[in-house]
Short mmCIF file of C-alpha atoms in Angstrom, two decimals:
data_model
loop_
_atom_site.label_atom_id
_atom_site.label_comp_id
_atom_site.label_asym_id
_atom_site.label_seq_id
_atom_site.Cartn_x
_atom_site.Cartn_y
_atom_site.Cartn_z
CA ILE A 19 0.00 0.00 0.00
CA TRP A 20 1.40 3.39 -0.99
CA LEU A 21 0.29 6.53 0.89
CA LEU A 22 0.70 9.90 -0.83
CA TYR A 23 1.42 13.05 1.15
CA GLY A 24 1.51 16.57 -0.21
CA SER A 25 5.09 17.49 0.75
CA ARG A 26 6.54 14.40 2.41
CA PRO A 27 7.92 11.15 1.01
CA ILE A 28 5.40 8.50 0.08
CA ARG A 29 5.11 5.82 2.72
CA ARG A 30 4.87 2.17 1.72
CA PHE A 31 3.39 -0.73 3.65
CA TRP A 32 3.21 -4.45 3.02
CA LEU A 33 -0.41 -5.47 2.56
CA GLU A 34 0.01 -8.51 4.77
CA GLY A 35 0.55 -7.35 8.34
CA PHE A 36 0.64 -3.67 7.29
CA LYS A 37 4.33 -3.38 8.20
CA GLU A 38 6.11 -0.35 6.79
CA VAL A 39 8.67 -0.85 4.02
CA TYR A 40 11.87 0.77 5.29
CA GLN A 41 13.63 1.41 2.02
CA PRO A 42 14.01 5.17 1.54
CA PHE A 43 13.59 6.60 -1.92
CA ARG A 44 16.79 7.88 -3.53
CA ASN A 45 15.22 11.21 -4.43
CA ALA A 46 16.76 14.15 -2.59
CA ASP A 47 14.88 15.57 0.41
CA THR A 48 14.15 18.67 -1.70
CA PHE A 49 12.15 16.48 -4.13
CA TRP A 50 9.58 16.01 -1.36
CA LYS A 51 9.87 19.36 0.45
CA GLU A 52 9.88 21.75 -2.52
CA ASN A 53 7.07 20.10 -4.48
CA GLN A 54 3.37 19.61 -3.78
CA TRP A 55 2.12 16.13 -4.77
CA ASN A 56 -1.52 15.73 -5.78
CA ASP A 57 -2.13 12.29 -7.26
CA PHE A 58 -0.55 9.00 -8.29
CA LEU A 59 -1.52 6.02 -10.40
CA VAL A 60 -0.36 2.48 -10.92
CA ASP A 61 -0.97 1.82 -14.63
CA GLU A 62 -1.85 -1.48 -16.31
CA ARG A 63 1.86 -2.28 -16.70
CA GLY A 64 2.61 -1.69 -13.03
CA HIS A 65 4.35 1.68 -13.52
CA LEU A 66 3.74 4.22 -10.79
CA TRP A 67 3.09 7.81 -11.92
CA LEU A 68 3.23 10.85 -9.61
CA VAL A 69 1.86 14.31 -10.43
CA GLY A 70 1.81 17.65 -8.66
CA TRP A 71 3.32 21.08 -8.59
CA MET A 72 7.07 21.26 -9.20
CA PRO A 73 8.12 24.94 -9.20
CA LYS A 74 11.52 24.03 -10.69
CA SER A 75 10.23 21.50 -13.23
CA TYR A 76 6.98 20.28 -14.82
CA GLY A 77 5.14 18.16 -12.24
CA VAL A 78 5.10 14.66 -13.79
CA CYS A 79 7.26 11.77 -12.59
CA ARG A 80 7.42 8.00 -13.05
CA PHE A 81 8.85 5.58 -10.51
CA ASN A 82 12.04 3.79 -11.48
CA PRO A 83 12.15 0.60 -9.37
CA THR A 84 15.76 -0.16 -10.35
CA GLU A 85 16.89 3.18 -8.88
CA ASN A 86 14.16 3.27 -6.20
CA ALA A 87 13.47 6.86 -7.24
CA PHE A 88 10.96 8.97 -9.15
CA ASP A 89 12.23 10.21 -12.52
CA ASP A 90 11.08 13.59 -13.81
CA LEU A 91 9.53 13.27 -17.31
CA SER A 92 11.17 16.56 -18.34
CA LYS A 93 14.64 15.03 -17.98
CA ASP A 94 16.67 13.80 -20.97
CA GLY A 95 15.85 10.09 -20.70
CA PHE A 96 12.21 10.68 -21.67
CA LYS A 97 13.01 12.89 -24.69
CA ASN A 98 10.26 15.43 -23.97
CA ALA A 99 10.80 19.01 -25.09
CA LYS A 100 9.95 21.50 -22.36
CA SER A 101 7.38 23.08 -24.69
CA VAL A 102 5.14 19.97 -24.70
CA PHE A 103 4.18 20.33 -21.02
CA VAL A 104 0.98 22.34 -20.51
CA GLY A 105 2.30 23.71 -17.21
CA ASP A 106 4.08 22.89 -13.99
CA PHE A 107 1.03 22.16 -11.80
CA PHE A 108 -0.62 18.83 -12.53
CA ASN A 109 -3.77 17.85 -10.66
CA ARG A 110 -4.69 14.28 -11.63
CA VAL A 111 -3.34 11.26 -13.50
CA ALA A 112 -5.44 8.51 -15.11
CA GLN A 113 -5.05 5.49 -17.37
CA GLY A 114 -6.25 5.98 -20.93
CA GLN A 115 -6.63 3.69 -23.93
CA ASN A 116 -3.68 1.76 -25.41
CA GLY A 117 -1.57 2.22 -22.28
CA ASN A 118 -1.63 6.01 -22.55
CA ILE A 119 -1.44 8.17 -19.43
CA LEU A 120 -3.75 11.19 -19.06
CA LEU A 121 -2.34 14.12 -17.08
CA SER A 122 -4.68 16.98 -16.13
CA ALA A 123 -3.21 20.33 -15.12
CA TYR A 124 -3.89 24.02 -14.80
CA GLY A 125 -4.41 25.32 -18.32
CA GLY A 126 -4.81 22.00 -20.12
CA PHE A 127 -3.73 18.41 -20.16
CA ASN A 128 -1.11 16.11 -21.62
CA VAL A 129 -1.30 12.57 -22.94
CA SER A 130 1.79 10.43 -22.49
CA ASP A 131 2.51 7.03 -23.95
CA ALA A 132 3.39 4.20 -21.54
CA SER A 133 7.12 5.02 -21.79
CA GLY A 134 6.69 8.62 -20.57
CA LYS A 135 6.88 10.36 -23.94
CA ILE A 136 4.35 13.21 -24.20
CA ILE A 137 2.33 12.56 -27.35
CA ARG A 138 -0.38 15.21 -27.07
CA SER A 139 -0.87 18.62 -25.45
CA ILE A 140 -4.30 20.24 -25.14
CA THR A 141 -4.36 23.84 -23.87
CA MET A 142 -6.90 26.58 -23.25
CA LEU A 143 -5.12 28.64 -25.87
CA GLU A 144 -6.04 26.17 -28.62
CA TYR A 145 -9.41 24.83 -27.43
CA PRO A 146 -12.48 26.49 -25.85
CA ILE A 147 -12.02 25.20 -22.29
CA ALA A 148 -14.10 27.27 -19.86
CA ASP A 149 -11.72 27.23 -16.88
CA SER A 150 -7.99 26.72 -16.36
CA TYR A 151 -8.39 24.27 -13.47
CA ILE A 152 -8.74 20.80 -14.97
CA ALA A 153 -9.50 18.56 -12.03
CA GLY A 154 -9.85 15.12 -13.55
CA ILE A 155 -9.73 13.28 -16.83
CA SER A 156 -10.83 9.98 -18.35
CA GLU A 157 -11.16 8.36 -21.75
CA ASP A 158 -14.09 6.34 -23.06
CA ILE A 159 -13.85 3.27 -25.31
CA HIS A 160 -14.19 5.49 -28.41
CA GLY A 161 -11.17 7.65 -27.55
CA ASN A 162 -13.16 10.69 -26.39
CA LEU A 163 -11.55 12.51 -23.47
CA PHE A 164 -13.79 13.75 -20.66
CA PHE A 165 -12.45 16.30 -18.19
CA GLY A 166 -13.84 18.38 -15.38
CA THR A 167 -13.10 22.02 -14.65
CA GLY A 168 -14.38 24.54 -12.12
CA GLU A 169 -16.89 25.53 -14.82
CA GLY A 170 -18.27 22.10 -15.67
CA LEU A 171 -17.70 18.90 -17.58
CA HIS A 172 -16.10 18.97 -21.05
CA ILE A 173 -15.38 16.41 -23.75
CA LEU A 174 -12.67 16.42 -26.39
CA ARG A 175 -14.39 14.54 -29.18
CA LYS A 176 -12.07 12.28 -31.11
CA ASP A 177 -14.15 12.38 -34.31
CA SER A 178 -14.00 16.18 -34.67
CA ASP A 179 -11.02 17.19 -32.47
CA LYS A 180 -13.31 19.75 -30.81
CA VAL A 181 -13.92 20.49 -27.14
CA VAL A 182 -17.61 20.60 -26.16
CA ARG A 183 -18.79 21.85 -22.80
CA LEU A 184 -21.39 19.39 -21.51
CA ASP A 185 -22.64 21.23 -18.42
CA GLN A 186 -21.94 24.08 -16.03
#
């Protein structure tokens, strides 16, 4: 069991007996203290994703079990240009179709493939999204992306590549 805290290291417990796993992450203390963590996801392949606000980076990380550390998706190994991130404050992470990862943020959202490569950026500057705070995101079986904002539920329709506001 993994427990997420806003500005402290994640704590891990064995399911059986609920004993804490005492294997500290290799991330520096500043990784936990300087950032505000909002959500995490274990995807269908067992990868753990962590999102939040990273004032000195872009707010999306994936756990590297070999290193026992979270890797920042804006670093060289993921081959993401800084310009593909919709911001530095991510709110939620969800599993999409075909192993894709959906990352909602202030001002838009990103879609990453299973390896951590950002493959799509949707921003308020390009689409009529009513509010900058995108609180959650999901994908239906047809590839339509549903996302909530402070101003209601929206859908990015796959067939027309248009955002439609469903309610207020």
